[in-house]
GROMACS .gro file of C-alpha atoms in nm:
model
  145
    1MET     CA    1   8.932  17.074  19.120
    2THR     CA    2   8.954  17.316  18.830
    3PRO     CA    3   8.874  17.204  18.476
    4SER     CA    4   9.159  17.022  18.310
    5THR     CA    5   9.346  17.215  18.044
    6VAL     CA    6   9.456  16.909  17.848
    7CYS     CA    7   9.273  16.788  17.537
    8PHE     CA    8   9.353  16.436  17.429
    9GLY     CA    9   9.148  16.164  17.267
   10ILE     CA   10   8.962  15.893  17.451
   11PRO     CA   11   9.206  15.610  17.525
   12ASN     CA   12   9.192  15.319  17.285
   13VAL     CA   13   9.171  15.014  17.511
   14LEU     CA   14   8.951  14.708  17.471
   15LEU     CA   15   8.787  14.607  17.802
   16PRO     CA   16   8.571  14.308  17.892
   17GLY     CA   17   8.217  14.390  17.999
   18VAL     CA   18   8.087  14.240  18.322
   19ASP     CA   19   7.785  14.113  18.125
   20GLY     CA   20   8.001  13.974  17.844
   21GLY     CA   21   8.142  14.115  17.525
   22GLU     CA   22   8.411  14.379  17.496
   23ILE     CA   23   8.392  14.758  17.472
   24ASN     CA   24   8.648  15.014  17.364
   25PRO     CA   25   8.583  15.360  17.515
   26ALA     CA   26   8.743  15.517  17.204
   27ASP     CA   27   8.443  15.393  17.004
   28PHE     CA   28   8.232  15.659  17.178
   29VAL     CA   29   8.391  15.951  16.992
   30GLY     CA   30   8.099  16.153  16.862
   31HIS     CA   31   7.910  16.122  17.189
   32GLU     CA   32   7.935  16.282  17.531
   33LEU     CA   33   8.107  16.021  17.749
   34VAL     CA   34   8.154  15.988  18.122
   35VAL     CA   35   8.405  15.725  18.230
   36PHE     CA   36   8.429  15.660  18.601
   37PHE     CA   37   8.674  15.430  18.773
   38CYS     CA   38   8.527  15.276  19.085
   39PRO     CA   39   8.723  15.278  19.409
   40ALA     CA   40   8.898  14.947  19.471
   41ASP     CA   41   8.702  14.851  19.781
   42ARG     CA   42   8.370  14.678  19.717
   43ARG     CA   43   8.163  14.916  19.930
   44GLY     CA   44   8.313  15.221  19.760
   45ALA     CA   45   8.252  15.066  19.418
   46SER     CA   46   7.887  14.994  19.501
   47THR     CA   47   7.836  15.349  19.628
   48GLU     CA   48   7.996  15.494  19.314
   49ILE     CA   49   7.786  15.285  19.077
   50GLU     CA   50   7.470  15.368  19.271
   51SER     CA   51   7.540  15.742  19.248
   52TYR     CA   52   7.557  15.719  18.868
   53LEU     CA   53   7.255  15.487  18.848
   54LYS     CA   54   7.042  15.737  19.038
   55ARG     CA   55   7.124  15.999  18.774
   56ALA     CA   56   7.138  15.771  18.468
   57SER     CA   57   6.825  15.917  18.309
   58GLU     CA   58   6.963  16.270  18.356
   59PHE     CA   59   7.291  16.172  18.189
   60GLU     CA   60   7.090  16.016  17.906
   61ALA     CA   61   6.889  16.340  17.869
   62CYS     CA   62   7.223  16.521  17.821
   63GLY     CA   63   7.317  16.271  17.549
   64ALA     CA   64   7.591  16.113  17.759
   65TRP     CA   65   7.699  15.752  17.780
   66LEU     CA   66   7.817  15.612  18.115
   67LEU     CA   67   8.101  15.363  18.142
   68GLY     CA   68   8.197  15.241  18.488
   69ILE     CA   69   8.526  15.061  18.527
   70VAL     CA   70   8.590  14.819  18.811
   71PRO     CA   71   8.931  14.676  18.899
   72SER     CA   72   8.838  14.307  18.921
   73GLN     CA   73   8.562  14.150  19.131
   74THR     CA   74   8.223  14.237  18.989
   75GLU     CA   75   7.996  13.971  19.132
   76GLY     CA   76   7.695  14.126  19.298
   77LEU     CA   77   7.759  14.484  19.185
   78VAL     CA   78   7.421  14.627  19.084
   79HIS     CA   79   7.445  14.824  18.761
   80SER     CA   80   7.083  14.851  18.650
   81ILE     CA   81   6.761  14.962  18.813
   82GLY     CA   82   6.452  14.947  18.596
   83SER     CA   83   6.545  15.099  18.260
   84ALA     CA   84   6.843  15.289  18.406
   85GLN     CA   85   7.179  15.124  18.361
   86VAL     CA   86   7.550  15.182  18.373
   87THR     CA   87   7.777  14.978  18.148
   88LEU     CA   88   8.041  14.816  18.368
   89LEU     CA   89   8.379  14.708  18.236
   90ARG     CA   90   8.668  14.524  18.401
   91ASP     CA   91   9.023  14.656  18.422
   92ALA     CA   92   9.190  14.373  18.613
   93GLU     CA   93   9.539  14.456  18.485
   94GLY     CA   94   9.508  14.834  18.529
   95GLU     CA   95   9.577  14.908  18.162
   96ALA     CA   96   9.277  15.140  18.123
   97TRP     CA   97   9.366  15.325  18.442
   98THR     CA   98   9.720  15.384  18.317
   99ARG     CA   99   9.598  15.517  17.981
  100PHE     CA  100   9.331  15.746  18.127
  101GLU     CA  101   9.558  15.885  18.399
  102ALA     CA  102   9.823  15.956  18.136
  103LEU     CA  103   9.588  16.223  17.995
  104LEU     CA  104   9.638  16.435  18.305
  105PRO     CA  105   9.937  16.636  18.424
  106ALA     CA  106  10.123  16.454  18.702
  107LYS     CA  107   9.994  16.692  18.972
  108GLU     CA  108   9.632  16.604  18.885
  109ARG     CA  109   9.673  16.226  18.900
  110SER     CA  110   9.539  16.018  19.186
  111ALA     CA  111   9.573  15.667  19.323
  112GLU     CA  112   9.397  15.396  19.125
  113THR     CA  113   9.244  15.258  19.444
  114ASP     CA  114   9.058  15.588  19.495
  115GLY     CA  115   8.893  15.593  19.152
  116ALA     CA  116   8.830  15.897  18.930
  117THR     CA  117   8.586  16.042  18.677
  118PHE     CA  118   8.665  16.161  18.324
  119LEU     CA  119   8.430  16.365  18.104
  120PHE     CA  120   8.486  16.359  17.729
  121ARG     CA  121   8.306  16.584  17.481
  122ARG     CA  122   8.162  16.476  17.146
  123GLY     CA  123   8.488  16.527  16.960
  124GLY     CA  124   8.665  16.289  17.196
  125SER     CA  125   8.853  16.557  17.388
  126LEU     CA  126   8.892  16.540  17.764
  127SER     CA  127   8.683  16.819  17.912
  128GLN     CA  128   8.723  16.762  18.287
  129ALA     CA  129   8.851  16.505  18.533
  130TRP     CA  130   8.795  16.458  18.904
  131PRO     CA  131   9.010  16.242  19.134
  132GLY     CA  132   8.845  15.998  19.373
  133GLY     CA  133   8.484  15.891  19.393
  134GLY     CA  134   8.164  16.086  19.443
  135HIS     CA  135   8.164  16.302  19.130
  136ALA     CA  136   7.845  16.195  18.951
  137GLY     CA  137   7.684  16.529  19.038
  138ASP     CA  138   7.991  16.721  18.922
  139ALA     CA  139   7.999  16.539  18.588
  140LEU     CA  140   7.628  16.597  18.536
  141ALA     CA  141   7.662  16.969  18.617
  142ALA     CA  142   7.954  16.999  18.374
  143LEU     CA  143   7.748  16.836  18.099
  144ARG     CA  144   7.464  17.078  18.160
  145ALA     CA  145   7.689  17.385  18.159
   0.00000   0.00000   0.00000
């Protein structure tokens, strides 16, 4: 996928954290931010989270925060290994998905069940987006570029 040409702010949506509390992705303006939506199936979600966890220290070295968004069931999803962690949020109603997908032209949108990754730069602008899962390496490479 080619880099997205749109530049919009990080969606303002308050989401419950799987470990409690609430987080609004828009509060991360001023930081590099990677938001990834996990695939709907449990196995795909676990694989997606694991791919970001394996690279969490590299994302941190680039100054990036990682927010993983899961559709509903979160029990048993591992989101920390040692000091590496990914902040997981719930989007049971699909509100976050709708707001993030709205940043993209219609031809670049994908199915919510497939997941996606969004990279935002420090100013809050969308830099790149990738449909589907498996883009932790792509997001990390884009941050390093």
